[in-house]
C-alpha positions as a Python dict, from the first residue, in 0.01 Angstrom:
ca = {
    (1, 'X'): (0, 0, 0),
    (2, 'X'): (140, 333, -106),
    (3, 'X'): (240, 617, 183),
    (4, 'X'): (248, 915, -8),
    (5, 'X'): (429, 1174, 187),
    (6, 'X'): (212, 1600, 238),
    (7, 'X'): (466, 1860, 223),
    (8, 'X'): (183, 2095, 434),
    (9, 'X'): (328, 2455, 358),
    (10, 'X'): (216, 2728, 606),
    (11, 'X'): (299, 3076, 525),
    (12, 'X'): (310, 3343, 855),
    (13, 'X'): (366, 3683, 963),
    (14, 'X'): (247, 3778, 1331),
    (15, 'X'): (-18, 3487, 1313),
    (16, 'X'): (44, 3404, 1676),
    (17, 'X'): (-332, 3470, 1711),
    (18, 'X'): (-444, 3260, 1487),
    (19, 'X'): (-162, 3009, 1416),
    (20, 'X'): (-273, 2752, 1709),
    (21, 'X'): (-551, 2628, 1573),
    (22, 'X'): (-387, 2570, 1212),
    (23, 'X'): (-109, 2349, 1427),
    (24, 'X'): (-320, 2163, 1608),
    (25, 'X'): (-553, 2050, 1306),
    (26, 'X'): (-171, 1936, 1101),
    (27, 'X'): (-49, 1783, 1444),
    (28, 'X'): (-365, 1588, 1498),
    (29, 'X'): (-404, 1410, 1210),
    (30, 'X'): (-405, 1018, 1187),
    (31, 'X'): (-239, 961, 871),
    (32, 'X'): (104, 1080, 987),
    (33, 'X'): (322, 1088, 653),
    (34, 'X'): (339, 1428, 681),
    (35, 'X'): (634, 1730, 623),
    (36, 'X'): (500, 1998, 771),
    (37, 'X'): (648, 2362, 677),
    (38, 'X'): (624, 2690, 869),
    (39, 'X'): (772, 2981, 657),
    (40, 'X'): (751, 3261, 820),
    (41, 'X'): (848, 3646, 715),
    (42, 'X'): (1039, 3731, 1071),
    (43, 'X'): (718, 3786, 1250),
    (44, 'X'): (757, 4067, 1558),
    (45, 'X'): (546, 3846, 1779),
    (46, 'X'): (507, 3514, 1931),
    (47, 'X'): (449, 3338, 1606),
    (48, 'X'): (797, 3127, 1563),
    (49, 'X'): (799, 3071, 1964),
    (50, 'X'): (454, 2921, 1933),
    (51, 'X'): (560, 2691, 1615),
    (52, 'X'): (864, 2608, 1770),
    (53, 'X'): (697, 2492, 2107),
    (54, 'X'): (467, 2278, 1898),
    (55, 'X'): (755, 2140, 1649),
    (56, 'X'): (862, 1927, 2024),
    (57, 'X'): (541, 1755, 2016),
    (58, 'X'): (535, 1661, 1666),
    (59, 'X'): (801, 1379, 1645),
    (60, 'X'): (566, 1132, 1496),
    (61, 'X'): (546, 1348, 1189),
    (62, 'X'): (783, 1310, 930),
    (63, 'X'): (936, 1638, 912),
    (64, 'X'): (838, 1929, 1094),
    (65, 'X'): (1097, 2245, 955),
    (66, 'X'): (1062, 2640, 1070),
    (67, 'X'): (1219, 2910, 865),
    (68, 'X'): (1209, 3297, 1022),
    (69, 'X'): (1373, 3532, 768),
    (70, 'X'): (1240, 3848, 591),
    (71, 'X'): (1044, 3773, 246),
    (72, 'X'): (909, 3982, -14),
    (73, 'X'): (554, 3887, 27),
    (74, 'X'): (299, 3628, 57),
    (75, 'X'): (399, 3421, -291),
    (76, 'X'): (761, 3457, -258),
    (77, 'X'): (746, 3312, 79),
    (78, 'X'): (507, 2981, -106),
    (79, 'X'): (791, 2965, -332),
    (80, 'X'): (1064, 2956, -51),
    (81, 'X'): (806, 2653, 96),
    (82, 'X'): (821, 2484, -230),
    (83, 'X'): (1162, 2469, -265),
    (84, 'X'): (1228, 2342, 30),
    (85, 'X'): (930, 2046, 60),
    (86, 'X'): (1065, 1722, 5),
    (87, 'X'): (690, 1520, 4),
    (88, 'X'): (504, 1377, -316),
    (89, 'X'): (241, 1650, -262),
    (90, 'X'): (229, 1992, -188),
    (91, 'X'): (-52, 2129, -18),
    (92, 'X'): (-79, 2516, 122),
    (93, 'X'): (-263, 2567, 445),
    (94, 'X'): (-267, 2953, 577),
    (95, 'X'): (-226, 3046, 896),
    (96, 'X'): (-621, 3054, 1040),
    (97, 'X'): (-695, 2767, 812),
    (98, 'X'): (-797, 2440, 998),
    (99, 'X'): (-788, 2039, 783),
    (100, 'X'): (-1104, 1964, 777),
    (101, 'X'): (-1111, 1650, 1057),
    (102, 'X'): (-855, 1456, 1190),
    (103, 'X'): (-855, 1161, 955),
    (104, 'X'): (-888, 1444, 593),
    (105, 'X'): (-471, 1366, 511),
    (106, 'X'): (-581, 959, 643),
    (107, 'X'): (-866, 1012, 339),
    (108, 'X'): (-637, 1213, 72),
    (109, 'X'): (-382, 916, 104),
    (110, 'X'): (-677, 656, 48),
    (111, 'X'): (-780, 837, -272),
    (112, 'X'): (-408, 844, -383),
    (113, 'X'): (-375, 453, -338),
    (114, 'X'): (-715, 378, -506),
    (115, 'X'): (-659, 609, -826),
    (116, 'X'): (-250, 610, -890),
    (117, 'X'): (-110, 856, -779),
    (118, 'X'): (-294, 1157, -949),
    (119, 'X'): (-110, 1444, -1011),
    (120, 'X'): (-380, 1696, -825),
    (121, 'X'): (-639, 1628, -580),
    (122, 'X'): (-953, 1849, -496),
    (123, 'X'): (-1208, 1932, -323),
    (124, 'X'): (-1454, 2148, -92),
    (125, 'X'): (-1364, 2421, 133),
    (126, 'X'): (-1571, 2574, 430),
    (127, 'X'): (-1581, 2951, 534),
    (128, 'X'): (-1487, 3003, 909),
    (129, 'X'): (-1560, 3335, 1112),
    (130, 'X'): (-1304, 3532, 1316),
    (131, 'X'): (-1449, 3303, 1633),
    (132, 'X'): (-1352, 3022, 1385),
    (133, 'X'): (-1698, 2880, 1350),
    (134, 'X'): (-1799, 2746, 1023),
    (135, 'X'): (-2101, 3002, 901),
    (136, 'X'): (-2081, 2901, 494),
    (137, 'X'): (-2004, 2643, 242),
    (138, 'X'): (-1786, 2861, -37),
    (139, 'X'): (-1982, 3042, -290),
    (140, 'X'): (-1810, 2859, -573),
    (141, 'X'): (-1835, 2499, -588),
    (142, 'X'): (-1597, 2245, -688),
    (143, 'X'): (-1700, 2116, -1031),
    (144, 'X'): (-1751, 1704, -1080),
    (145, 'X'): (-1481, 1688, -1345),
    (146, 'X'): (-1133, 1984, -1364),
    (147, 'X'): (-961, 2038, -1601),
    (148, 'X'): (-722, 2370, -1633),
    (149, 'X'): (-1041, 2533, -1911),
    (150, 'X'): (-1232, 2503, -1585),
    (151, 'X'): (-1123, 2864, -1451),
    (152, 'X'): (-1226, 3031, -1708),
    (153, 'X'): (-1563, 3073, -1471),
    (154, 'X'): (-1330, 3150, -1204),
    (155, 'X'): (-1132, 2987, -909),
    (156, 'X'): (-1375, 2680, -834),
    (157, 'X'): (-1144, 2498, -630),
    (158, 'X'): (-982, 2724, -373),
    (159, 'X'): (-589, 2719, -334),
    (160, 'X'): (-653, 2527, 24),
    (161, 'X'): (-840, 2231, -100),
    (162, 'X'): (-589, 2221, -382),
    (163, 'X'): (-371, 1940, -398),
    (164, 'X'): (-78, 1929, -658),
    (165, 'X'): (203, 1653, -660),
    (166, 'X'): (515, 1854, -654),
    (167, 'X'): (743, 1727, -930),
    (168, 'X'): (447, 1943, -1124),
    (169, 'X'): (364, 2216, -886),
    (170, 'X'): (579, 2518, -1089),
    (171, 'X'): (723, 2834, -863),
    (172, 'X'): (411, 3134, -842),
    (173, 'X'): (471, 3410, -1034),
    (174, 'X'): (578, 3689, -845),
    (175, 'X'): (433, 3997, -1120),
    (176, 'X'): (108, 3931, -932),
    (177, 'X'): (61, 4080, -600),
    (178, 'X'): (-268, 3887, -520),
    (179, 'X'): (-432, 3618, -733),
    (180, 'X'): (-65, 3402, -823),
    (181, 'X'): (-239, 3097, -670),
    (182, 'X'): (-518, 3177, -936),
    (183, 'X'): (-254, 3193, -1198),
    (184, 'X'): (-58, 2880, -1024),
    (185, 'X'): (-369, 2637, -1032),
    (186, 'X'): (-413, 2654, -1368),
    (187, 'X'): (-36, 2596, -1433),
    (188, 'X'): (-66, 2291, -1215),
    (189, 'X'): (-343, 2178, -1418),
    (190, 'X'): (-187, 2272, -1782),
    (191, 'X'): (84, 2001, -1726),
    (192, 'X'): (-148, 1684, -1645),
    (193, 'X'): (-469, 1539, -1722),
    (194, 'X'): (-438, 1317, -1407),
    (195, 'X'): (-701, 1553, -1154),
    (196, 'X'): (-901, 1371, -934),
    (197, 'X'): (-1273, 1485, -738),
    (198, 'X'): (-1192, 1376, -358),
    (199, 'X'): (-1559, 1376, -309),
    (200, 'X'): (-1453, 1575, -4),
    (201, 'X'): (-1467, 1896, 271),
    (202, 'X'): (-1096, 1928, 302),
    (203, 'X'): (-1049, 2234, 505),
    (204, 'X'): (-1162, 2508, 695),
    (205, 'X'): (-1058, 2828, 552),
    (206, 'X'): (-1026, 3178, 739),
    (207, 'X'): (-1248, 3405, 563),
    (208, 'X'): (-1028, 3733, 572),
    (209, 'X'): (-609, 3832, 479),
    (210, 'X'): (-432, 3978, 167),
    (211, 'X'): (-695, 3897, -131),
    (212, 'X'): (-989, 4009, 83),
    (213, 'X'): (-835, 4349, 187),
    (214, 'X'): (-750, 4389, -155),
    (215, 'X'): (-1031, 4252, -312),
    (216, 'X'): (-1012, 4534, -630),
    (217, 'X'): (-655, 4446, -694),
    (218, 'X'): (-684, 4078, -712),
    (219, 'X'): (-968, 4065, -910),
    (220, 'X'): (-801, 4273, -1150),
    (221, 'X'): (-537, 4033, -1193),
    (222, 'X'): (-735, 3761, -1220),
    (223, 'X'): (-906, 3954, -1502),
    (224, 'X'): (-564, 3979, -1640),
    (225, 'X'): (-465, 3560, -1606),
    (226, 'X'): (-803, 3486, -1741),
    (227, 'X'): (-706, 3717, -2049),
    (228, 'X'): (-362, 3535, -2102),
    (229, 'X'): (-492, 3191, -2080),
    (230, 'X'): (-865, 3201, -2201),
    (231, 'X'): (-834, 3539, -2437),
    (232, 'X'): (-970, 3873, -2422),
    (233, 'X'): (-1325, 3885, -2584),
    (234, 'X'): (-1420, 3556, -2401),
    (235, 'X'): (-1323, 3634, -2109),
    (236, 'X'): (-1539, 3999, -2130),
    (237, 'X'): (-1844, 3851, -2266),
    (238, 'X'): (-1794, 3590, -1935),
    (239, 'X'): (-1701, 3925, -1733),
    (240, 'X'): (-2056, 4024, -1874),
    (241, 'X'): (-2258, 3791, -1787),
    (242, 'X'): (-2128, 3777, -1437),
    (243, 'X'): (-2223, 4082, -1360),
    (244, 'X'): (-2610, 4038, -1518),
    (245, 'X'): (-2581, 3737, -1288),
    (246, 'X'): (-2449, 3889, -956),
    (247, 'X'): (-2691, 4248, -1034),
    (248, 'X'): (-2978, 3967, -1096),
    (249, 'X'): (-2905, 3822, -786),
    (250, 'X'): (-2896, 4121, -588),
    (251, 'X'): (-3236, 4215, -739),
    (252, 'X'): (-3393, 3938, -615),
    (253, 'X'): (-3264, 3969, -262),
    (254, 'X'): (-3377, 4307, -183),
    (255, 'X'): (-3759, 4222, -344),
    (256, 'X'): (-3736, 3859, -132),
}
């Protein structure tokens, strides 16, 4: 039975308030073939004390590796994690961001022994509140069948209940500021065909950080990869229609 190994990637900056519960839901998994990564951009706070007190506990893990050092941003400090994982997959979890349950990395590993080895794994994500209570499934849903075409609607899978094996996984593109996962998805997806449904709620994301504060910016850029990949005029008579959709919508809320 195959034991693929989860290089888990977590990216920080003076998340000591938020970083805890992110540990804990890596720490506590059953499926223990895992390299966990902190990378963190020489946070002022307790952040690398609090990583580094839980690093002691995690000796069943197969790696557990901390890295404090100054970055220039959010993607170059994914790339520094991606150089430096070692495991068959690489999977990004934020700081805030909680696995699912305590067997989801148990299930992942199942799916990987019953279909090969795919190259990328997906699958559900759930919105959590700043008391870190689940209050929404995510807007967008993860279609049946992805392929890298897929995007063109938008980013259906989100980053944290993306899965990529790493010998594909390519470095993010630092030009973009705010949507290079957007960009890096569908370069994961460009090199395989082998993308696989988990059928699954994989994590717990922390509904707030970078994109959300700069929600403008990053949709602009994802304006901008949908352009290079999908071309212009489709991707404005799409930009079209979601807005009829969304003004439709919004219509029909205030005369409920």
């Amino acid at each position: 039975m195959l034991q693929p190994v989860f290089s888990v990637i977590t990216v920080t900056y003076n998340a000591e308030k938020v970083l805890e519960k992110t540990l804990l839901s890596v720490l506590n998994q059953s499926y223990k073939h895992i390299e966990y990564l902190i990378v963190d951009g020489a946070s002022s706070d307790k952040t690398t004390a609090m990583a580094t007190r839980y690093k002691t506990l995690a000796t069943d893990l197969d790696g557990f590796e901390i890295v404090s050092e100054p970055d220039n941003g959010l993607y170059d400090a994914m790339n520094k994690g991606l150089k430096k994982a070692t495991g068959d997959y690489v999977w990004f979890l934020n700081a805030g961001d909680m696995l699912k349950t305590t067997d989801t990395v148990e299930n992942i590993a199942s799916v990987c022994n019953q279909m090969k080895m795919p190259d990328i794994i997906y699958g559900e994500t759930d919105l959590l509140d700043s008391e870190s209570n689940v209050f929404a499934e995510r807007r967008l849903k993860a279609p049946g069948r992805l392929t890298w075409k897929s995007f063109c609607m938008g980013m259906l899978v989100s980053h944290q209940a993306f899965i990529a094996k790493r010998k594909i996984a390519p470095e993010y593109d630092l030009k973009y500021r705010f949507s290079a996962d957007f960009d890096w998805c569908i370069r994961c997806m460009k090199k395989t065909d082998s993308i696989v449904n988990s059928g699954m709620r994989l994590v717990n994301y922390q509904y707030e950080g970078t994109t959300t504060a700069n929600r403008k910016a990053s949709l602009k850029e994802r304006y901008e990869i949908m352009c290079k990949y999908y071309g212009i005029v489709p991707t404005q008579i799409r930009h079209l229609w979601f807005a009829i959709r969304f003004y439709r919508a919004k219509l029909f809320k205030n005369n409920s």
